[in-house]
GROMACS .gro file of C-alpha atoms in nm:
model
  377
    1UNK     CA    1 -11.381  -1.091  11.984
    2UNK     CA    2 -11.607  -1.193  12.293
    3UNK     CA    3 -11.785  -1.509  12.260
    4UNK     CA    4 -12.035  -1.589  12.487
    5UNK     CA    5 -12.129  -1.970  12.538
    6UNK     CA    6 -12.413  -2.114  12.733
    7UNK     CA    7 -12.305  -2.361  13.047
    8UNK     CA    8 -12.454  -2.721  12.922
    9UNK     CA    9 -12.207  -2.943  13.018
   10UNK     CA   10 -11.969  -3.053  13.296
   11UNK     CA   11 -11.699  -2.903  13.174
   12UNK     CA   12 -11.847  -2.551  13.110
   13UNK     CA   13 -12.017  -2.555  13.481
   14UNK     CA   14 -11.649  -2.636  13.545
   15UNK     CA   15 -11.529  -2.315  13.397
   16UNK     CA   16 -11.784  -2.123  13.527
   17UNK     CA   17 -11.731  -2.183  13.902
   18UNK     CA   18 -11.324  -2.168  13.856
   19UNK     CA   19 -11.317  -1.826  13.703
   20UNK     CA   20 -11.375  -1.621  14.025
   21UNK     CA   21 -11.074  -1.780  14.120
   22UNK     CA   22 -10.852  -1.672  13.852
   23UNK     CA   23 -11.024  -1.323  13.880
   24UNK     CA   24 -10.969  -1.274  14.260
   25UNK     CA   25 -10.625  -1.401  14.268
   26UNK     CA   26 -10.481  -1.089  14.334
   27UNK     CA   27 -10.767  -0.964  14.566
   28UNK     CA   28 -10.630  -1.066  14.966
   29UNK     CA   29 -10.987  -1.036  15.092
   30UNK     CA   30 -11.141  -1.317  14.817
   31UNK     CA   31 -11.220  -1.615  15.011
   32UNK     CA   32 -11.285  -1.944  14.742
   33UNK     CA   33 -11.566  -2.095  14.814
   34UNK     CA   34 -11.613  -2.512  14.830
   35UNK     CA   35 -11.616  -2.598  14.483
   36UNK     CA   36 -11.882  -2.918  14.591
   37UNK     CA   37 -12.116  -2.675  14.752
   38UNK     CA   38 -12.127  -2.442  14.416
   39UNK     CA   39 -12.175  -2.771  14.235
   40UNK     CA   40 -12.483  -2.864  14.431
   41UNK     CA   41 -12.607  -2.483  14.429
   42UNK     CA   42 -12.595  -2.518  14.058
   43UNK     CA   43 -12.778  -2.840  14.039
   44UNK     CA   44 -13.123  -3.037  14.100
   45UNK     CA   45 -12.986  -3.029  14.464
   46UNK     CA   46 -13.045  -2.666  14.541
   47UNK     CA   47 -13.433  -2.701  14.643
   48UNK     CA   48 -13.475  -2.353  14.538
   49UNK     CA   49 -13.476  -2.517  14.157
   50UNK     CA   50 -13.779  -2.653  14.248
   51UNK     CA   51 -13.924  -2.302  14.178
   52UNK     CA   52 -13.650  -2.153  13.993
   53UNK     CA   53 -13.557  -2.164  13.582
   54UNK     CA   54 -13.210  -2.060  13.547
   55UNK     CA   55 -12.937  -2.052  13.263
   56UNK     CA   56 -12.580  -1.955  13.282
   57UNK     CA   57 -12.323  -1.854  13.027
   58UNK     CA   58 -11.912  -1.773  13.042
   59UNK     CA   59 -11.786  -1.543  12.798
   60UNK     CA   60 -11.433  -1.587  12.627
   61UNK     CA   61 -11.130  -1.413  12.462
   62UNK     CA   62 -10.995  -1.713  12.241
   63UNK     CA   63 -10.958  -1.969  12.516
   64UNK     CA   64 -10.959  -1.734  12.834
   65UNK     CA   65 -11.299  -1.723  13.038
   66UNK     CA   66 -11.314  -1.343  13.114
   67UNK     CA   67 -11.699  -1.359  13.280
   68UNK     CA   68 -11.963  -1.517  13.369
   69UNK     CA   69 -12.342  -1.435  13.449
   70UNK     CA   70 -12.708  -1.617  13.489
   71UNK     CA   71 -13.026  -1.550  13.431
   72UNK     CA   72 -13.340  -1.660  13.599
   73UNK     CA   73 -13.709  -1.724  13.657
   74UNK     CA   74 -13.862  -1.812  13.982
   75UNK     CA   75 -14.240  -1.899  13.996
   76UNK     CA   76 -14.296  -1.768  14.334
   77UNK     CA   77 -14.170  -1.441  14.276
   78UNK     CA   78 -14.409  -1.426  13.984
   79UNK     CA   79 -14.666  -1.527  14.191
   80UNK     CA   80 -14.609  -1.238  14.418
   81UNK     CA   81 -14.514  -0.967  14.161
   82UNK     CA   82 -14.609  -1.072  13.775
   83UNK     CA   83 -14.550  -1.304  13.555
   84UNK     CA   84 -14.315  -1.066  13.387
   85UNK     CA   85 -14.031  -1.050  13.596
   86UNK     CA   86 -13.707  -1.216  13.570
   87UNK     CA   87 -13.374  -1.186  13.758
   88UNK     CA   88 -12.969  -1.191  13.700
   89UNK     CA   89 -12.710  -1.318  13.920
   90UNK     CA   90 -12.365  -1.476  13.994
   91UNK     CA   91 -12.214  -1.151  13.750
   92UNK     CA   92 -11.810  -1.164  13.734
   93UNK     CA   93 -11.577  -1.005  13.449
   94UNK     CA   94 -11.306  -0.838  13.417
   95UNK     CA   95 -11.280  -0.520  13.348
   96UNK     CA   96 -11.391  -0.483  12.996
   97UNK     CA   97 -11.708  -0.294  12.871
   98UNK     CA   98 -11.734  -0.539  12.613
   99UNK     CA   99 -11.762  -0.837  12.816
  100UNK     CA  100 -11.988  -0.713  13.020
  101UNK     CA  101 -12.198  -0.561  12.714
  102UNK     CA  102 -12.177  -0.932  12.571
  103UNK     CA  103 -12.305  -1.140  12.899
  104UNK     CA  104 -12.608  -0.916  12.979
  105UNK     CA  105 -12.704  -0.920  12.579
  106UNK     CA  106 -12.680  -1.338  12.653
  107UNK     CA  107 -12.851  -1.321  13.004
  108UNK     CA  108 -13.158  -0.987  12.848
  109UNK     CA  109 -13.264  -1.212  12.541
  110UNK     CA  110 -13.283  -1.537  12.757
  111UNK     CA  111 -13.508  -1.333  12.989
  112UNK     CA  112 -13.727  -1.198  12.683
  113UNK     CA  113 -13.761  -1.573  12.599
  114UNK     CA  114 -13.896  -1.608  12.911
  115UNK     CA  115 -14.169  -1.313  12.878
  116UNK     CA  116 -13.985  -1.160  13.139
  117UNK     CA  117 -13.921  -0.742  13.112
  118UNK     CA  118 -13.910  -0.639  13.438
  119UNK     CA  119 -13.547  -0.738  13.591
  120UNK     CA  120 -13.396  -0.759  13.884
  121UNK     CA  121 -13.088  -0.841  14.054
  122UNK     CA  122 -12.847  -0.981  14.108
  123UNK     CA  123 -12.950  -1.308  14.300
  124UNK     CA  124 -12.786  -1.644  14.346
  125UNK     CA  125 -12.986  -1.772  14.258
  126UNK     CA  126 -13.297  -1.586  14.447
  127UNK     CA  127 -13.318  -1.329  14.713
  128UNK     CA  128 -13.351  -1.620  14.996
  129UNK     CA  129 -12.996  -1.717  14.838
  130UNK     CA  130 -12.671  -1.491  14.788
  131UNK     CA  131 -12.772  -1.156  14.679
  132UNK     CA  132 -12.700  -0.782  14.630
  133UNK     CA  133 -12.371  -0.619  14.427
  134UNK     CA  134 -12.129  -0.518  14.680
  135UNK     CA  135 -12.091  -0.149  14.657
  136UNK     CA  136 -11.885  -0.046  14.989
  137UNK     CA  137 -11.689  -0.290  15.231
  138UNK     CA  138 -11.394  -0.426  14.983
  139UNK     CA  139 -11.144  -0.434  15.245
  140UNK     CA  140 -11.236  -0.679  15.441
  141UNK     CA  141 -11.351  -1.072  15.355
  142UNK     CA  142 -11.698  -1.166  15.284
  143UNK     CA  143 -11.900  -1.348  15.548
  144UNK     CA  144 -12.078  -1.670  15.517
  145UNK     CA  145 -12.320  -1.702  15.227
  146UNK     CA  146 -12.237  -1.351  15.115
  147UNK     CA  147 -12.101  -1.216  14.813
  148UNK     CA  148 -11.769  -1.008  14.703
  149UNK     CA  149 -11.698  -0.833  14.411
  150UNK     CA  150 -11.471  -0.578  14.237
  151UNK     CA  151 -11.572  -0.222  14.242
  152UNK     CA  152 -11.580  -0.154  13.911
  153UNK     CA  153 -11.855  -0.380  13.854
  154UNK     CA  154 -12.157  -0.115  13.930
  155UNK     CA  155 -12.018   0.123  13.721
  156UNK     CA  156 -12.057  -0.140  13.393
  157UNK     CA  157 -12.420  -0.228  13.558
  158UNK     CA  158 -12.504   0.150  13.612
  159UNK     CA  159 -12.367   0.199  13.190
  160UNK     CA  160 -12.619  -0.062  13.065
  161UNK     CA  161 -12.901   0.089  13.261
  162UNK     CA  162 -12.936  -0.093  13.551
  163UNK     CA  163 -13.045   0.115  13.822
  164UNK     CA  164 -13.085   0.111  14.221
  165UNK     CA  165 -13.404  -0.074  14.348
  166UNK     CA  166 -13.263  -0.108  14.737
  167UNK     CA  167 -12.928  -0.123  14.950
  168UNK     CA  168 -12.850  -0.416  15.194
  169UNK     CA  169 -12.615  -0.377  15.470
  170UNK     CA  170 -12.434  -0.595  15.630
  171UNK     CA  171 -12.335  -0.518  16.038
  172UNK     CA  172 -12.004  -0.583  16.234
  173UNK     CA  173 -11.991  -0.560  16.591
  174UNK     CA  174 -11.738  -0.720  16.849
  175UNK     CA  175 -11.933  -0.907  17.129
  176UNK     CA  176 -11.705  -0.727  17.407
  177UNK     CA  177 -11.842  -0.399  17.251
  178UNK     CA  178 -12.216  -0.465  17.310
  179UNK     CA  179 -12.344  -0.209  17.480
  180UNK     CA  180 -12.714  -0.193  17.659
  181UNK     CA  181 -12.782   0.151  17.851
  182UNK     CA  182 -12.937   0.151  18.131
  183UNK     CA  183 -13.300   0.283  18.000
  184UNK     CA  184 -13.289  -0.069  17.713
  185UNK     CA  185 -13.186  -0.271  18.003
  186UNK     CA  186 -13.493  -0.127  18.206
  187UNK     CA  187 -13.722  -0.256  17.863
  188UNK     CA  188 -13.554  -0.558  17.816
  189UNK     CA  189 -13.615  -0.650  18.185
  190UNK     CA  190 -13.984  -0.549  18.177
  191UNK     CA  191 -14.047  -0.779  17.840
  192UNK     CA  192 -13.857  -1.035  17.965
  193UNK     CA  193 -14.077  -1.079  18.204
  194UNK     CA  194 -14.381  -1.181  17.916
  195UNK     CA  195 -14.092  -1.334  17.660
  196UNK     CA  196 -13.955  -1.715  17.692
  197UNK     CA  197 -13.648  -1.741  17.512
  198UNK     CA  198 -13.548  -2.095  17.440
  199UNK     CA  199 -13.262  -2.276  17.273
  200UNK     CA  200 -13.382  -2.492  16.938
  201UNK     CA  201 -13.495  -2.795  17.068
  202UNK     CA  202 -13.283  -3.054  16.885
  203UNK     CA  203 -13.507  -3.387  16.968
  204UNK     CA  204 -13.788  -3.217  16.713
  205UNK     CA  205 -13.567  -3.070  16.463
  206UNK     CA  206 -13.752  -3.128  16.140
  207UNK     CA  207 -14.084  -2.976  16.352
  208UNK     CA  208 -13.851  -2.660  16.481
  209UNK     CA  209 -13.734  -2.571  16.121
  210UNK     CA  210 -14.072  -2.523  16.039
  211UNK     CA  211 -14.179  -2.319  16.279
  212UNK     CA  212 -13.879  -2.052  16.197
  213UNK     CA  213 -13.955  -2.110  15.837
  214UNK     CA  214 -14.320  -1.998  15.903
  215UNK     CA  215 -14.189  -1.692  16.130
  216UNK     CA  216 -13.930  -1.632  15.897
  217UNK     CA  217 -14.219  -1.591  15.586
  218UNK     CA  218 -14.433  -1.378  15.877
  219UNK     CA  219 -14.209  -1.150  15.935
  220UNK     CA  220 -14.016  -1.054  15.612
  221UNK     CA  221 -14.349  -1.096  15.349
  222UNK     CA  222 -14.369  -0.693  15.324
  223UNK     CA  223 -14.039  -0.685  15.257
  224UNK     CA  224 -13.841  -0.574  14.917
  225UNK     CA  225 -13.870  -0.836  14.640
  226UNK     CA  226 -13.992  -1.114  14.923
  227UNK     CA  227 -14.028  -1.465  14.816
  228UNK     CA  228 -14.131  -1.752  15.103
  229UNK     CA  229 -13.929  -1.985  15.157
  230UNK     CA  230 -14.077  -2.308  15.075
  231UNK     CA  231 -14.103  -2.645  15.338
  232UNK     CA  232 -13.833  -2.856  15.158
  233UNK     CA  233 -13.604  -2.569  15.146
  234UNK     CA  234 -13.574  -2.531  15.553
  235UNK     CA  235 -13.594  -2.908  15.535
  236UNK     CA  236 -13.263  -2.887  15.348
  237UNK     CA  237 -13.106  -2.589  15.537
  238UNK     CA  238 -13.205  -2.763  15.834
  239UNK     CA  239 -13.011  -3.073  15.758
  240UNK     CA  240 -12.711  -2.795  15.700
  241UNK     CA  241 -12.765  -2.589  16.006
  242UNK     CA  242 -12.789  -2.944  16.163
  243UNK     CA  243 -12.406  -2.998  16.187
  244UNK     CA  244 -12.325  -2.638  16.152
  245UNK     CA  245 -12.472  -2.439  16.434
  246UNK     CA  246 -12.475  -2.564  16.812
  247UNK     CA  247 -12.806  -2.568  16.917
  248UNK     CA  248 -12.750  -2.304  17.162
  249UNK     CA  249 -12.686  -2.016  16.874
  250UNK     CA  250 -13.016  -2.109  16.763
  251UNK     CA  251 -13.255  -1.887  16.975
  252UNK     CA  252 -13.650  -1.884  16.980
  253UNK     CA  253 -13.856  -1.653  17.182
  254UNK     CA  254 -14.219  -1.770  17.287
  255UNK     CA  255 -14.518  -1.548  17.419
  256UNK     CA  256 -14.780  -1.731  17.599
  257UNK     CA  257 -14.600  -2.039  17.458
  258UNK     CA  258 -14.655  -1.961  17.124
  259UNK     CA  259 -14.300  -1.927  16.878
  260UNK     CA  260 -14.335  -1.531  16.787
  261UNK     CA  261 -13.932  -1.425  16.730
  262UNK     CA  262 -13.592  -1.662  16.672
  263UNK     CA  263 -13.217  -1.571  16.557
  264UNK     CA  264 -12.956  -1.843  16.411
  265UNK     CA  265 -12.626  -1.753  16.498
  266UNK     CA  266 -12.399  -1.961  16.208
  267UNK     CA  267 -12.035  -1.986  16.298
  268UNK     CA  268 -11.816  -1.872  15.951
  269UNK     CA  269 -11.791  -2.077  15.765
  270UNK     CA  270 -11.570  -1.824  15.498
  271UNK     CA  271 -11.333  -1.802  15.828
  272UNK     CA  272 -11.303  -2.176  15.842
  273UNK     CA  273 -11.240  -2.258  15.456
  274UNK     CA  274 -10.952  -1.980  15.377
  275UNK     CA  275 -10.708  -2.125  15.236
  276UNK     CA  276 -10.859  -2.470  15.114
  277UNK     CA  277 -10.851  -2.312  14.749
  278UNK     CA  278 -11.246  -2.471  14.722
  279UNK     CA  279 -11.146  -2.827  14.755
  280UNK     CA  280 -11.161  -3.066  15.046
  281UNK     CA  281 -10.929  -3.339  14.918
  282UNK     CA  282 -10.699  -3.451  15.017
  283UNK     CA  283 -10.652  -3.299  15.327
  284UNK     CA  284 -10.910  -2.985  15.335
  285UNK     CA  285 -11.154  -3.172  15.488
  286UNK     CA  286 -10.967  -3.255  15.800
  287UNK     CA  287 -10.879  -2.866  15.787
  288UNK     CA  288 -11.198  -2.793  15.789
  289UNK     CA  289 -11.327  -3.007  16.072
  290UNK     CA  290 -11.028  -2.897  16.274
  291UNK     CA  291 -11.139  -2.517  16.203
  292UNK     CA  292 -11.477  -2.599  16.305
  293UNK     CA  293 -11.469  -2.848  16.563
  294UNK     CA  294 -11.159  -2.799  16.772
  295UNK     CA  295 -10.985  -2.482  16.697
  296UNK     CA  296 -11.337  -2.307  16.647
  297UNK     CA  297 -11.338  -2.001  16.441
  298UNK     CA  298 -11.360  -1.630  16.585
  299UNK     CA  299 -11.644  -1.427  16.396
  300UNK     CA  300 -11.967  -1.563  16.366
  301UNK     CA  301 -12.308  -1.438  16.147
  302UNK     CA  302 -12.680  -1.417  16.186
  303UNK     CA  303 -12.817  -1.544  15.837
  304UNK     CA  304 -13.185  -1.592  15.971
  305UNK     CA  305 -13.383  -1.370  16.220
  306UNK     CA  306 -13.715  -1.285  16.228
  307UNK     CA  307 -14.017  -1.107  16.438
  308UNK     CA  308 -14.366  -1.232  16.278
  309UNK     CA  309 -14.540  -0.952  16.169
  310UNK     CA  310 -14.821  -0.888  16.416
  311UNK     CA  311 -14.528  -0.763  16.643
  312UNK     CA  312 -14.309  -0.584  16.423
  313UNK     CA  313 -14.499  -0.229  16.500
  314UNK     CA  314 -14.576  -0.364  16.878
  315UNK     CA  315 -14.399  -0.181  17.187
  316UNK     CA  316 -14.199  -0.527  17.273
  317UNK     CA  317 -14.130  -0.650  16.880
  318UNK     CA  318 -13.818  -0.450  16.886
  319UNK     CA  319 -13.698  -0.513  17.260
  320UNK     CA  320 -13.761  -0.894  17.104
  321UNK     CA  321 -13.482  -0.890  16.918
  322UNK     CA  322 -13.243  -0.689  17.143
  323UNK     CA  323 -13.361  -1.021  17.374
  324UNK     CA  324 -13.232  -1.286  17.093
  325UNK     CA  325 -12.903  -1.081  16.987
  326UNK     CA  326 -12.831  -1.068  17.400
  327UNK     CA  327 -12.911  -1.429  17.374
  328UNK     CA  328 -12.637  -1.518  17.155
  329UNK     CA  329 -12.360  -1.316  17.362
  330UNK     CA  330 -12.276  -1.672  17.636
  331UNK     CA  331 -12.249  -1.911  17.350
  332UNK     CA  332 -12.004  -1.678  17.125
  333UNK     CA  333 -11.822  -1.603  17.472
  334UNK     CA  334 -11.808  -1.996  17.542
  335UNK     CA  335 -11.661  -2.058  17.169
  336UNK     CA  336 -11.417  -1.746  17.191
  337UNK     CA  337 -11.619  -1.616  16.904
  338UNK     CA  338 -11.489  -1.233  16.897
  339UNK     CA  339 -11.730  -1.060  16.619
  340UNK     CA  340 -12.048  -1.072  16.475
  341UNK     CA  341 -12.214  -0.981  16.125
  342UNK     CA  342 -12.547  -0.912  16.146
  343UNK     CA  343 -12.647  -0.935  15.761
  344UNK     CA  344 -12.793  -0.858  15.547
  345UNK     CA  345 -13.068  -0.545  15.668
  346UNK     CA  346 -13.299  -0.379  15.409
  347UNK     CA  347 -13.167   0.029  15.408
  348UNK     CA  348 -13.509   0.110  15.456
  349UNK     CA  349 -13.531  -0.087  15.800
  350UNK     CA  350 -13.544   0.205  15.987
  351UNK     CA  351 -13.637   0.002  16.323
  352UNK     CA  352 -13.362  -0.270  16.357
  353UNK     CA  353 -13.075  -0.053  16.200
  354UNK     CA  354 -13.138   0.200  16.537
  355UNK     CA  355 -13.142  -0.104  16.747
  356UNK     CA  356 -12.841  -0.215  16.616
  357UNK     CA  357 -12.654   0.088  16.631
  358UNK     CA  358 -12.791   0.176  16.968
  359UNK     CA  359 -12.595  -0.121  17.086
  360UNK     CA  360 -12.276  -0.088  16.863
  361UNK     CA  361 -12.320  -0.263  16.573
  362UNK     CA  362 -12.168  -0.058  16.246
  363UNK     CA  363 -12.269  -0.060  15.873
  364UNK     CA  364 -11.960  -0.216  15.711
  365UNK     CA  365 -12.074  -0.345  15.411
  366UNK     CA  366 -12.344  -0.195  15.144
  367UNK     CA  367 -12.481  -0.438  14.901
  368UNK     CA  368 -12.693  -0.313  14.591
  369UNK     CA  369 -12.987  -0.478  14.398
  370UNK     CA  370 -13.041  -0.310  14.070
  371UNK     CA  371 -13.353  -0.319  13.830
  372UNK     CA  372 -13.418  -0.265  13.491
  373UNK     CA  373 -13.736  -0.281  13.253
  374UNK     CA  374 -13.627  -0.450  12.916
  375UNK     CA  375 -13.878  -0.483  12.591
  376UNK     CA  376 -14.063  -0.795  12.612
  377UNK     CA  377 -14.067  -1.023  12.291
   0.00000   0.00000   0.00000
């Protein structure tokens, strides 16, 4: 028998961030995240909960958690696309049909509750947040703020009638193997000419987040299942980025002074925290700093970049970006940071997937989102 319980108390949320654990144990490329930052992901501390309703349940076989799942509400997404829709996320079981049958019974009727019948997902807990099902790319370690999986997983999603709304991919390329031809080089050097690029300017911080928070929203709004981000979240990443990213991998690029492009280039953090087993006592903090601060770590990712949307169709939007990715190539070289994922990119993103692969960036991971219309009660 499968029971499914809802997480209320400590020692449930407990259970429900250890399981990965115990279900990746035997997977070499499963990377445990800090069991502190899932605790404050999961609580009043995530500033996405200022706009987001979620609930989460474990599901047992006598005292064994064998999965987990949530379900969820956000308000500006229903702004944006209905106030039916609702969302799943954070989905891990083993490989059981009934488990899996039981947790998306739990997380469908909490959604129904909710007058929500049009579902997508999965998100943790929102598409600004972790999200997508990985699909392709198990052989290698997730990056930074991205998610892993088994593959069996999309099968049991496919089964209950889940199907695809849109692919991510994620991007790999080794910073020795950038390559500009000559005829980009000849564009790059004729925008360059109108473009300032600029490193983040560190004495107006709180000021700089917002201006990539309101690029950010520019430049992504006509994007699938877009939600903004909101002032007090990049207020909080900021205060993250703040200790995380030098603020020469933090790139914005200025026409006629005004902010119109900007790339954050955030070291990894998955690379840094292997092997800590999620905690940072007694000794994993001093790991960690060591990792970060004197060691370094050799693959990096770019979480955030965006092109406001008057110049996304423009002659120089593109060549913008080629500018910021070029931009990043001293500071990895300075830091002996080898490789770069560029993550994630919409499949339908035409434009920057040729720029990337113009330059030698490869598709290495595939990430799904699935949706579903369920009967309202």
């Amino acid at each position: 028998m499968i029971q499914v319980e809802k997480v209320q108390d400590k020692h449930a949320l407990k259970a429900f961030i250890q399981f990965p654990s115990s279900l990746f144990s035997d997977d070499p490329h499963w990377i445990d995240p800090l069991t502190v930052e899932r605790e404050e992901h999961l609580s009043k501390k995530n500033p996405g909960t200022d706009h987001i309703t979620w609930q989460a349940w474990i599901a047992k076989k006598g005292e064994t958690v064998v999965g987990r799942i949530t379900a969820q509400t956000d308000t500006l997404h229903r702004e944006l696309y209905g106030p039916d829709t609702g969302h799943f996320g954070m989905i891990d079981a083993i490989d059981d049909p009934e488990v899996f049958d039981a947790l998306f019974a739990a997380a469908e009727t909490w959604l129904k509750s909710q007058g929500a019948h049009n579902i997508t997902g999965p998100f943790s807990l929102n598409i600004n947040q972790e999200s997508g099902l990985l699909i392709d790319g198990f052989d290698t370690p997730p990056s930074a703020l991205m998610p892993h999986g088994k593959p069996y997983y999309a099968s049991h999603l496919e089964r209950l009638g889940y199907t695809q709304g849109i692919d991510l991919l994620a991007y790999w390329m080794k910073r020795t193997d950038l390559f500009f031809s000559p005829s980009l080089t000849r564009l790059m050097d004729q925008v360059r000419k109108k473009v300032t690029l600029r490193p983040l300017n560190r004495k107006k911080f709180a000021e700089e987040m917002q201006v990539l928070r309101e690029i950010f929203n520019s430049g992504w709004q006509n994007n699938w299942g877009f939600v903004p981000f909101t002032e007090r979240e990049f207020d909080i990443m900021g205060d993250q980025l703040k200790y995380l990213v030098p603020d020469d991998m933090i790139h914005i690029a200025e026409v006629d002074s005004v902010p119109c492009a900007f790339i954050v280039g955030l070291p990894n953090i998955n690379e840094a925290i292997s092997g800590l087993h999620g905690r940072l006592l007694p000794f994993g903090w001093a790991k960690l700093l060591w990792r970060l601060k004197v060691s370094g770590v050799r693959t990096a990712r770019v979480p955030l970049m965006g092109v406001r949307q008057e110049y996304q169709f423009s002659r120089i939007g593109p060549i913008i970006a080629l500018l910021l990715i070029e931009a990043l190539r001293d500071p990895f070289a300075k830091r002996n940071i080898d490789s770069l994922e560029m993550s994630w990119i919409l499949e339908t993103n035409t434009g920057m997937r040729t720029i990337l692969e113009r330059i030698g960036a490869e598709p290495y991971k595939r990430y799904r989102l699935y949706e579903k219309q369920i009967q309202a009660e």
